[in-house]
Short mmCIF file of C-alpha atoms in Angstrom, two decimals:
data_model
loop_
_atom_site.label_atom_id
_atom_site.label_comp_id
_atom_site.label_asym_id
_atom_site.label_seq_id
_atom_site.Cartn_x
_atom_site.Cartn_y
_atom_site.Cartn_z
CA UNK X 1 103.64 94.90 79.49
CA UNK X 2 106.26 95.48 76.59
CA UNK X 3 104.12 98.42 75.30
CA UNK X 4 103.60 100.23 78.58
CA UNK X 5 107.15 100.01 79.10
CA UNK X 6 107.46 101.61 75.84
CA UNK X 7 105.06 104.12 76.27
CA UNK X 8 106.22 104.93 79.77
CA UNK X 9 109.71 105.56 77.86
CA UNK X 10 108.21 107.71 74.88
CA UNK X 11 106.38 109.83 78.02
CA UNK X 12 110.06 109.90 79.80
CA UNK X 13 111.57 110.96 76.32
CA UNK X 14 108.78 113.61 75.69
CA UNK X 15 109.16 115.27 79.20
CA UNK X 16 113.06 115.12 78.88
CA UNK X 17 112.95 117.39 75.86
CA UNK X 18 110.32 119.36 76.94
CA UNK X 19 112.68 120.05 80.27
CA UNK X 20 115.81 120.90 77.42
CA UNK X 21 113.49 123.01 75.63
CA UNK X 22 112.72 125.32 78.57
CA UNK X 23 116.06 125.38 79.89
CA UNK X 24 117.67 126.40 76.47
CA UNK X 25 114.93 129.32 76.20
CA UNK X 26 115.57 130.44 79.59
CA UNK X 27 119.11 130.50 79.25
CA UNK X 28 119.38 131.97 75.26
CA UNK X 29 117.26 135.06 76.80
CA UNK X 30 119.63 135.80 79.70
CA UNK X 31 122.43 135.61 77.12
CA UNK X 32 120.93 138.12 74.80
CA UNK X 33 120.94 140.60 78.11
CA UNK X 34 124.15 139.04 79.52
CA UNK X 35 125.67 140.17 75.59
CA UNK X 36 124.13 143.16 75.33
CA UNK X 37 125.81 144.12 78.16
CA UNK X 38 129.20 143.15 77.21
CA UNK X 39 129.21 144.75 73.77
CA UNK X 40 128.24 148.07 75.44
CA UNK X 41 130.58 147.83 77.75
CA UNK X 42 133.46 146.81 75.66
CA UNK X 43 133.08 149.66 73.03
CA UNK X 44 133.27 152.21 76.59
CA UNK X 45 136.63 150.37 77.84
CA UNK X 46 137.81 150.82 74.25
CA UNK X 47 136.55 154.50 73.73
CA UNK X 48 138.18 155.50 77.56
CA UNK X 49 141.50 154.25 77.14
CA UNK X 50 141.96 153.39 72.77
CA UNK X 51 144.13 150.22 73.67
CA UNK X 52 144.03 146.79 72.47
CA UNK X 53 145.33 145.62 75.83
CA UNK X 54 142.97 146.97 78.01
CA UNK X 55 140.39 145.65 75.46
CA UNK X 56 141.51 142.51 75.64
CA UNK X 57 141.95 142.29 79.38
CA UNK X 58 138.10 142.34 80.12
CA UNK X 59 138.64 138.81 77.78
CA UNK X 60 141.12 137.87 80.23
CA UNK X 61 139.36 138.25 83.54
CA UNK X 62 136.41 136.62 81.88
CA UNK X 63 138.19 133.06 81.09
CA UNK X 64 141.18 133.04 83.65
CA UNK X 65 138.59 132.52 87.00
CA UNK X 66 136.53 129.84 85.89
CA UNK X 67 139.41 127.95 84.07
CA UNK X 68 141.24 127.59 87.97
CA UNK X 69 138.61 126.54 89.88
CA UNK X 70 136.69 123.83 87.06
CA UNK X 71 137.92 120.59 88.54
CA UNK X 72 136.68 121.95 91.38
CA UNK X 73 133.41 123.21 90.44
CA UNK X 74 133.08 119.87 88.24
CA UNK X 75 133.33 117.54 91.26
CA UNK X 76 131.17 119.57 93.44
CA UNK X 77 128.42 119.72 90.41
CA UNK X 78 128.64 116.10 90.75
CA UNK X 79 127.82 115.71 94.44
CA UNK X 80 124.70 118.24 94.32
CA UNK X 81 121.38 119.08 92.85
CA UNK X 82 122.10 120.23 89.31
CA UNK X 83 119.28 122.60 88.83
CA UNK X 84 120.34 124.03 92.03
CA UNK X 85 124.03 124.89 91.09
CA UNK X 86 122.14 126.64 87.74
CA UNK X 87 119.87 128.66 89.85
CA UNK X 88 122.59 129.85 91.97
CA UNK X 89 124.90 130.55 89.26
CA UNK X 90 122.29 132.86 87.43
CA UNK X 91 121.42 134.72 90.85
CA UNK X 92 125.11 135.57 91.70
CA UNK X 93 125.57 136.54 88.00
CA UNK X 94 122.87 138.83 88.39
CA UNK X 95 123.70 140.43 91.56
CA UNK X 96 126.62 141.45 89.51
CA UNK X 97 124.85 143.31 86.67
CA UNK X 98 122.81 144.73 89.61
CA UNK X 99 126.14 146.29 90.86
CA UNK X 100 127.45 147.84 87.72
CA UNK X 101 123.65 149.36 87.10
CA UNK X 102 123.83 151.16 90.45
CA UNK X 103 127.83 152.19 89.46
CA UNK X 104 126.73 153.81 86.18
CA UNK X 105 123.70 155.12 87.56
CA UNK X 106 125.34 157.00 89.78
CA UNK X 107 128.18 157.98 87.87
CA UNK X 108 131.16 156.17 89.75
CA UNK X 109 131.93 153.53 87.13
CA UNK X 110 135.39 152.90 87.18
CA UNK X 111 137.37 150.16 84.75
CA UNK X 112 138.51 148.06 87.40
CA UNK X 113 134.84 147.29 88.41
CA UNK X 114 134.07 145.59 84.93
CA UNK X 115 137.22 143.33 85.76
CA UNK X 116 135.84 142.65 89.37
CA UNK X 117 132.27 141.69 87.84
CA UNK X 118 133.43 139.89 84.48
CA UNK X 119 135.60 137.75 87.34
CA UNK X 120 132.84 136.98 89.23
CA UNK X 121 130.67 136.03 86.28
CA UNK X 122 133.67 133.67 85.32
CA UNK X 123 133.56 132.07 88.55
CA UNK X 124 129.31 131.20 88.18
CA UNK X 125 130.36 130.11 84.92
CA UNK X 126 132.34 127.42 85.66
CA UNK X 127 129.90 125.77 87.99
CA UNK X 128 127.04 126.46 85.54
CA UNK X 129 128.62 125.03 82.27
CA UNK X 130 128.80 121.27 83.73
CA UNK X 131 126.32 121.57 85.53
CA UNK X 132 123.98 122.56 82.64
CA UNK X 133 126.14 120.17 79.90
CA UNK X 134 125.56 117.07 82.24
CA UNK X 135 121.96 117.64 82.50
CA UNK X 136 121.64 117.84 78.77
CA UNK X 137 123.39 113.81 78.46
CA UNK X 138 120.56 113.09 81.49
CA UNK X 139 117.26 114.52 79.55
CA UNK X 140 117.86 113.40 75.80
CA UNK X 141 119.10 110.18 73.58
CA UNK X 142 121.95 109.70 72.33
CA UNK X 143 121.11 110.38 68.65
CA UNK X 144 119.92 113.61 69.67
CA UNK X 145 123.23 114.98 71.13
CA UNK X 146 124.37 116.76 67.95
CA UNK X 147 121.77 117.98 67.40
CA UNK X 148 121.40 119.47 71.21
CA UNK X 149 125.00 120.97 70.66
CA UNK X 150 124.00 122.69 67.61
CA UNK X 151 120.84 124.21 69.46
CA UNK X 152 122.98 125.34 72.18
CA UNK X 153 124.88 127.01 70.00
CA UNK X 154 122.20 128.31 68.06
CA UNK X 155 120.94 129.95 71.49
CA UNK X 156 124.34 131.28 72.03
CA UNK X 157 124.72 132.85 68.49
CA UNK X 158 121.32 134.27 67.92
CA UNK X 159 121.94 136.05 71.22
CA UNK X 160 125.33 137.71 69.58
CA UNK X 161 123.38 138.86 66.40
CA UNK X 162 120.22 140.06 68.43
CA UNK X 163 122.65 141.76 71.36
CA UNK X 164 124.80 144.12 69.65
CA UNK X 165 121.40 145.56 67.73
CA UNK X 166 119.81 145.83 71.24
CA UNK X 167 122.89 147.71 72.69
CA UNK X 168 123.21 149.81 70.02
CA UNK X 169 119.62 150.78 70.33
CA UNK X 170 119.39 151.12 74.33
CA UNK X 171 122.47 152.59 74.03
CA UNK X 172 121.27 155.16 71.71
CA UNK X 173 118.11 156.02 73.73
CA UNK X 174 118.79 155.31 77.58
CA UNK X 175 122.97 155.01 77.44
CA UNK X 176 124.29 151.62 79.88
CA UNK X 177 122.03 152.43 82.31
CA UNK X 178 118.83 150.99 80.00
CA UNK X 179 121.41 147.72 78.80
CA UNK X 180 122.45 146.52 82.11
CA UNK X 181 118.89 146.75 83.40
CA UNK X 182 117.34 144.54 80.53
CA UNK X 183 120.10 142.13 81.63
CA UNK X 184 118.95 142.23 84.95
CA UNK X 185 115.38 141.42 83.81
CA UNK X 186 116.72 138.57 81.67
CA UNK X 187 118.79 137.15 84.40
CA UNK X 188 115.31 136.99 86.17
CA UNK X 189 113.77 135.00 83.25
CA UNK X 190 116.29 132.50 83.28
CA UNK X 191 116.04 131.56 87.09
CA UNK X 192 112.06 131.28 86.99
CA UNK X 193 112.50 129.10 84.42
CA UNK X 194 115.04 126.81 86.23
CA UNK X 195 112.63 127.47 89.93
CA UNK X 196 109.82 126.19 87.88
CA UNK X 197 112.19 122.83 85.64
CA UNK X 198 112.49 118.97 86.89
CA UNK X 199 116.31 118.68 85.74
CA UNK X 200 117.22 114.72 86.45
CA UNK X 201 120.79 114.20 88.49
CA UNK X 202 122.41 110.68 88.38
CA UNK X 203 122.63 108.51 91.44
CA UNK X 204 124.66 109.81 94.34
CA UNK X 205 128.26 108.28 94.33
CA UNK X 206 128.59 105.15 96.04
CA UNK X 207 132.65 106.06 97.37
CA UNK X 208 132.60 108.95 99.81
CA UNK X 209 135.75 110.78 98.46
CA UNK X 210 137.08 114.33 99.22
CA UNK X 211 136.34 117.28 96.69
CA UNK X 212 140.07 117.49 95.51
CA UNK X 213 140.01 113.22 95.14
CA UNK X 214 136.97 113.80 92.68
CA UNK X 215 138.45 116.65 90.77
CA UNK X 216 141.86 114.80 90.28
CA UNK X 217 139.35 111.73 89.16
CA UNK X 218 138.12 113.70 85.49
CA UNK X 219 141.28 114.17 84.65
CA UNK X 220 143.09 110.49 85.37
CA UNK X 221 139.62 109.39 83.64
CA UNK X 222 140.30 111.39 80.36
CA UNK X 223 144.42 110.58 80.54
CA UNK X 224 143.62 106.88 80.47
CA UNK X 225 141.93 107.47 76.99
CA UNK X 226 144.67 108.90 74.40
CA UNK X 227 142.23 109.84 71.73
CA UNK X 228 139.90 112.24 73.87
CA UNK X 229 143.45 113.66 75.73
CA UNK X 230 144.52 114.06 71.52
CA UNK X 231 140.84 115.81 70.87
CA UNK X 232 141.24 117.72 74.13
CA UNK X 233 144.46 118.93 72.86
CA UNK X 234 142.99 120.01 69.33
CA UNK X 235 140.36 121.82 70.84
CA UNK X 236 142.57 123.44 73.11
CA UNK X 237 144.64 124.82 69.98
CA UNK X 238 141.72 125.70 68.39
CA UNK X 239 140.95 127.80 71.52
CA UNK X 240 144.34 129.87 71.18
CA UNK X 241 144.27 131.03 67.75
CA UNK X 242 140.46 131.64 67.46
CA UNK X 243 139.77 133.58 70.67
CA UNK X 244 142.78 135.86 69.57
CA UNK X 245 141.50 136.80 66.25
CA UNK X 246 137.87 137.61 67.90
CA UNK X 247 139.13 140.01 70.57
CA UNK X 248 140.87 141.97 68.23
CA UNK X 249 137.91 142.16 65.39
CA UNK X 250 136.62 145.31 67.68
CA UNK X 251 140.01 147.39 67.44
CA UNK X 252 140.37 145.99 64.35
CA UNK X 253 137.42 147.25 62.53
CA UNK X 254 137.47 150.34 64.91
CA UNK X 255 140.75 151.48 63.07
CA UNK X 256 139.20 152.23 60.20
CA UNK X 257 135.62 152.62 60.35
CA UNK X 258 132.91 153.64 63.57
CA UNK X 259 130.48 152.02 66.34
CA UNK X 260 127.40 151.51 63.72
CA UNK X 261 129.75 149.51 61.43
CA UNK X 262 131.67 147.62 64.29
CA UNK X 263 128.08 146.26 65.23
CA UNK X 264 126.86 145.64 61.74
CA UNK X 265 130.54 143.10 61.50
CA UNK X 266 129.81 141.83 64.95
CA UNK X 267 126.13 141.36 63.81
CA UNK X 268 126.85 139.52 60.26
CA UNK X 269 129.87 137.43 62.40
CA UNK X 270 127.13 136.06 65.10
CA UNK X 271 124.99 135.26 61.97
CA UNK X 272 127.03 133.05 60.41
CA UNK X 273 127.71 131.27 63.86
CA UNK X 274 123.73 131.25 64.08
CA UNK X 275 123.86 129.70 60.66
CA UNK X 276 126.55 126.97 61.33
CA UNK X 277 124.05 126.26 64.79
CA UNK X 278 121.31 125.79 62.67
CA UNK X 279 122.47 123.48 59.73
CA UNK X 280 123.98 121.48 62.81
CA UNK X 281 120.74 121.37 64.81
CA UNK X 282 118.91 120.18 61.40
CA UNK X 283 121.52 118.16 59.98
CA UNK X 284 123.24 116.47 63.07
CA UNK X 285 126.44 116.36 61.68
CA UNK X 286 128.26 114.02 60.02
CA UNK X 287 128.35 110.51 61.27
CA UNK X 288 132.23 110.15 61.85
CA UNK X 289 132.68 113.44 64.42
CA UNK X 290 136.35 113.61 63.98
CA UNK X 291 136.51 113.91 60.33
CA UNK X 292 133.72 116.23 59.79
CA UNK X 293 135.54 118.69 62.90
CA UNK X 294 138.35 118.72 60.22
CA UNK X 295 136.57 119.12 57.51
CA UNK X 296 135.19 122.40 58.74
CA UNK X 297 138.80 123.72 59.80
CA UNK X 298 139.97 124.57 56.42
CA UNK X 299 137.02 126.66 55.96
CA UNK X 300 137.26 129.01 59.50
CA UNK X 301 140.90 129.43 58.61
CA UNK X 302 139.66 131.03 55.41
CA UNK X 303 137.22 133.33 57.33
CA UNK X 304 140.06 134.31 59.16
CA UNK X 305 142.29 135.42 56.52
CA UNK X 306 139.71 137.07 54.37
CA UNK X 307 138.17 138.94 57.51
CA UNK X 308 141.67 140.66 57.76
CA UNK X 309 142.27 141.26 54.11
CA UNK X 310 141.37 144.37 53.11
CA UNK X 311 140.12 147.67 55.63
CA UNK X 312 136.51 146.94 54.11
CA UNK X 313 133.38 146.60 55.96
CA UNK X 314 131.75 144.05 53.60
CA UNK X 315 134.93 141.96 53.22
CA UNK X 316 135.75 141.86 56.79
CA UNK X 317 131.90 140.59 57.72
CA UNK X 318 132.01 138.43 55.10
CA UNK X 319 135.03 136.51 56.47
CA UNK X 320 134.17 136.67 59.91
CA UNK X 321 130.54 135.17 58.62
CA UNK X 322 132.00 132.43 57.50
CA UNK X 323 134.80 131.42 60.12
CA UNK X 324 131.91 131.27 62.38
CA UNK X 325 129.92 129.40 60.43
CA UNK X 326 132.63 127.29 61.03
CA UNK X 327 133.12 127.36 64.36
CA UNK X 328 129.80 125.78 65.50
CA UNK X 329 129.98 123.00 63.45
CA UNK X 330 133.70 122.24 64.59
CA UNK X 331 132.51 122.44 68.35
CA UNK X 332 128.97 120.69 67.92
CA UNK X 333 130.97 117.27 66.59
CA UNK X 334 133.44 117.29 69.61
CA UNK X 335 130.91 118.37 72.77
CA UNK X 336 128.83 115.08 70.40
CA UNK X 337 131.73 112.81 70.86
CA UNK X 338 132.32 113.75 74.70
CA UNK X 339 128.75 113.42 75.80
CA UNK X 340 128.69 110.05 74.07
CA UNK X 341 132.12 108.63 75.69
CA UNK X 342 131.54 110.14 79.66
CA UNK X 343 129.44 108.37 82.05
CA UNK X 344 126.84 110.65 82.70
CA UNK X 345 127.86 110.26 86.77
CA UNK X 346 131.36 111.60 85.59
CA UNK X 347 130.20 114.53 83.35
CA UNK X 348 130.83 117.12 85.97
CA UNK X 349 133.80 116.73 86.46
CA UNK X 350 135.20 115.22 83.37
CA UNK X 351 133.80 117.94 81.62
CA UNK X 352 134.88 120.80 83.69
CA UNK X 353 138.23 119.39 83.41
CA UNK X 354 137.81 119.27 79.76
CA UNK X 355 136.62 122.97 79.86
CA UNK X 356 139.61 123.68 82.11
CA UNK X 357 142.36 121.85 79.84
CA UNK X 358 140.35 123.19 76.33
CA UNK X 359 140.14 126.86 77.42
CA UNK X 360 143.63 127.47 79.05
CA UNK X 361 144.98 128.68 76.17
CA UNK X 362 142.64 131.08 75.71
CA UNK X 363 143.95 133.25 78.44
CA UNK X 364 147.45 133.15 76.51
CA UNK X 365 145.49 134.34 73.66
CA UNK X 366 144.16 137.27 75.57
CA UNK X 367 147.18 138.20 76.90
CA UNK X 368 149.38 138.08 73.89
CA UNK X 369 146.57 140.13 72.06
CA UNK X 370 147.22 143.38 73.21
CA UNK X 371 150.93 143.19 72.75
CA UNK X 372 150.77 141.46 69.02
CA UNK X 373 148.09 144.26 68.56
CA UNK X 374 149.91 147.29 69.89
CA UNK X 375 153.51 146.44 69.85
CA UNK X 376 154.46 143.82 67.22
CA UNK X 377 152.08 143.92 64.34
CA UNK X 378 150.23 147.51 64.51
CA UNK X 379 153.88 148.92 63.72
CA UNK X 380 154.72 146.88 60.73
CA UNK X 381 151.49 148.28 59.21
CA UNK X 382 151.26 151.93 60.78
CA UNK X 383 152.09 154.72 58.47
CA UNK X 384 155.68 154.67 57.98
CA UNK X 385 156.02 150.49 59.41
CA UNK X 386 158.69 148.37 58.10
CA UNK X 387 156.40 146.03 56.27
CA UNK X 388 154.54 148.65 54.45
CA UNK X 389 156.32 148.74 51.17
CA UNK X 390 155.78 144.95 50.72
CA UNK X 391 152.61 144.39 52.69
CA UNK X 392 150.93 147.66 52.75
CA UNK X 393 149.39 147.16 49.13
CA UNK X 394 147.52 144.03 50.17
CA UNK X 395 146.76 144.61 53.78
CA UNK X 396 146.40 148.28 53.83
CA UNK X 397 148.29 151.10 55.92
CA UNK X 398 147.11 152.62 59.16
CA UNK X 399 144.91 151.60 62.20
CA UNK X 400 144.00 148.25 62.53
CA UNK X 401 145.99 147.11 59.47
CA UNK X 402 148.70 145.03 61.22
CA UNK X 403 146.00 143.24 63.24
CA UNK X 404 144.83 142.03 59.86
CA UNK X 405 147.57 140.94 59.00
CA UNK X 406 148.09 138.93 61.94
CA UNK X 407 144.40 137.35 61.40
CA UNK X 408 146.22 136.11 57.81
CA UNK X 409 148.51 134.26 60.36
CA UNK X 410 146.47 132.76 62.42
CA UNK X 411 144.09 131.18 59.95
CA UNK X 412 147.77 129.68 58.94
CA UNK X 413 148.07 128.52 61.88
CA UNK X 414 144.93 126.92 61.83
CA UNK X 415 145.26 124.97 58.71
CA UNK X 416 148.93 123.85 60.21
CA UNK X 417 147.24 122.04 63.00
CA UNK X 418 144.49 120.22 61.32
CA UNK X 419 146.65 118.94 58.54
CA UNK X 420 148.84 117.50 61.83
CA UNK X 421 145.84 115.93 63.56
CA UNK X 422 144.67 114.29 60.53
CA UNK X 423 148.30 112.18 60.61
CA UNK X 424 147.22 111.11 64.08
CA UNK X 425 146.11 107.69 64.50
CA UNK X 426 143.89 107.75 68.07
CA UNK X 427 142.40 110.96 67.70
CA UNK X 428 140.66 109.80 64.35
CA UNK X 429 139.92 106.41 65.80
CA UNK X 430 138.90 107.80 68.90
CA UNK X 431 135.02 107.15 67.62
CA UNK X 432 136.04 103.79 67.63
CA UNK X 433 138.52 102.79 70.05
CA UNK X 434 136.30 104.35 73.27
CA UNK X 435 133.04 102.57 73.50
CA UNK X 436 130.11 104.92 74.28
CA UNK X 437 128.89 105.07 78.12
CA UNK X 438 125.46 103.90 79.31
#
């Protein structure tokens, strides 16, 4: 009896990563045409208007959306059929691209409809990100959630090397018209793989509660636990300063060299994110999760600050290379800790509170981009700026200078705020103080 049990767990096990497998594939294809798409589109909004804000804006109406309506999306992920939620998450995504290809291909693309689509594809996004996250804790072991994380995000940054190639190319050959319309195709991969998947959900909820009671529920659960609400919070930083040097890399490296190099930076940038993705899919990470997301600040706070050192192609790559080699690693460790600490009936909506709490400063990021960018540090560094006689010689002087200089901030910034949370005693004993769920 004993070893039919065990074999009808092994079979369980099997089929559970076999279901993880297809879903990441499915998904890591729709993001290379989903990426694609964005890159091409972001070089036009830059090349129609030449402004950092506007630039950044498209950043904006991506995040904003889905962080407002998480809780919501969290709890309702939690009442329903998970695979379901994905499926209709891809479709409406897709119905979106579908738009824009019609809009370009008949020559009334206007700005404001890449805000109205990159809102709606927030929106999917913040039902599909629980929805897929709590599915992952339901189909694999514990040991293995590291090492899910850093496939995830292997998926996610082998898309951003492979998509800015593929734009450039389509864009070369059949202009937005041919990239929007392998996203579409890609969209379509992604849902037949999810039509075709057996993705587990946990037992239905035993308390019949209204959708705003669950929603407030992630959020009291994660308050009651001061070391997660202290990680939460860390993230959350980590979310301001790093999403504000990344939407200014384009205008940045656009200020003093062309498209071809701007992808070959973007390119080298996603590689070293697909590198941190893979040592962390091999490796696992280290065992104590808090201390090893430290360990790896020091080093993307270096990226940072070398990617804005000089107006050089190869020195800019090579800093953004390794800030998001970084970056991977300092995300894999947390999303470990999380799915190890939430009951996987909770996950929805615990972790689209998490998402909503971790990614709210990114919007502040986006919005204070443009400005920094334009109106604070582009002058200091502009031909005739006040800080050019005793910054120009390291930084440079013209276009695109002052945002380097601000990247030198920010991976300040950075090292600031781990050398803080390592004098915090419940975020580094959070490991310990919160037993694991299940």
């Amino acid at each position: 009896m004993t070893e039919l049990v065990s074999a009808s767990a092994a079979s369980a096990r099997g089929s559970g990563r076999r279901t993880f497998l297809s879903l990441w594939l499915g998904q890591v294809i729709s993001l290379v045409g989903t990426r694609a798409t964005a890159f091409a589109l972001g070089v036009w909004v830059f090349q129609q208007t030449g402004s950092a804000t506007w630039f950044a804006a498209i950043a904006l109406a991506s995040n904003l959306p889905a962080i407002l309506v998480s809780p919501l999306a969290g709890a309702w992920v939690d009442r329903t059929d998970r695979r379901r939620v994905m499926i209709g998450a891809d479709t409406l995504a897709a119905l979106g691209s579908l738009a824009l290809l019609l809009l370009v291909a008949t020559g009334h693309l206007a700005l404001w409809h890449l805000y109205a689509v990159a809102t709606l594809a927030s929106l999917v996004g913040a039902f599909q990100f629980p929805a897929f996250s709590a599915s992952v804790t339901l189909l694999l072991p514990k040991d293995q959630y590291a090492r899910a994380s850093g496939l995830v995000q292997l998926g996610r940054t082998g898309s951003d090397v492979v998509a800015p190639l593929l734009a450039g190319g389509l864009l070369g050959s059949f202009g937005l018209t041919g990239v929007i319309a392998v996203d579409l195709v890609t969209f379509l991969i992604a849902v037949t793989v999810l039509v075709l998947a057996r993705v587990p959900s946990p037992p239905p909820p035993t308390e019949r509660r209204s959708l705003w009671a669950d929603a407030g529920s992630g959020w009291s659960w994660i308050r009651r636990r001061p070391g997660l609400l202290w990680l939460l919070g860390l993230i959350a930083s980590f979310n301001l300063w790093l999403p504000l040097a990344l939407v200014l890399t384009t205008p940045m490296v656009l200020g003093f060299t062309g498209v071809e190099e701007l992808g070959l930076v973007l390119g080298l940038g996603a590689a070293g994110a697909l590198a941190g993705s893979f040592t962390l899919t091999a490796w696992g990470g280290p065992e104590g999760k808090v201390r090893g997301l430290l360990a790896f600040t020091p080093v993307l706070a270096l990226g940072l600050i070398v990617a804005g050192l000089k107006p050089s192609v190869p020195l800019t790559a090579a800093g953004l290379f390794l800030a998001m080699f970084a970056a991977p690693l300092i995300h894999g460790c947390s999303q470990a800790i999380w799915q190890r600490k939430v009951p996987p009936e909770l996950q929805g909506r615990v972790f689209a509170v998490r998402r909503m709490i971790a990614q709210a400063t990114a919007p502040v990021a986006f919005l204070a981009a443009g400005p920094l960018a334009d109106g604070v540090f582009g002058p200091l560094l502009a031909a005739g700026g006040s800080a050019v006689g005793s910054l120009g010689g390291l930084w440079g002087v013209g276009p695109g200078r002052g945002i380097g200089l601000l990247f030198a901030l920010l991976g300040g910034l950075l090292l600031l705020t781990s050398v803080f949370a390592f004098a915090h005693r419940p975020l580094m004993a959070v490991e310990q103080d919160v037993p694991d769920a299940g």
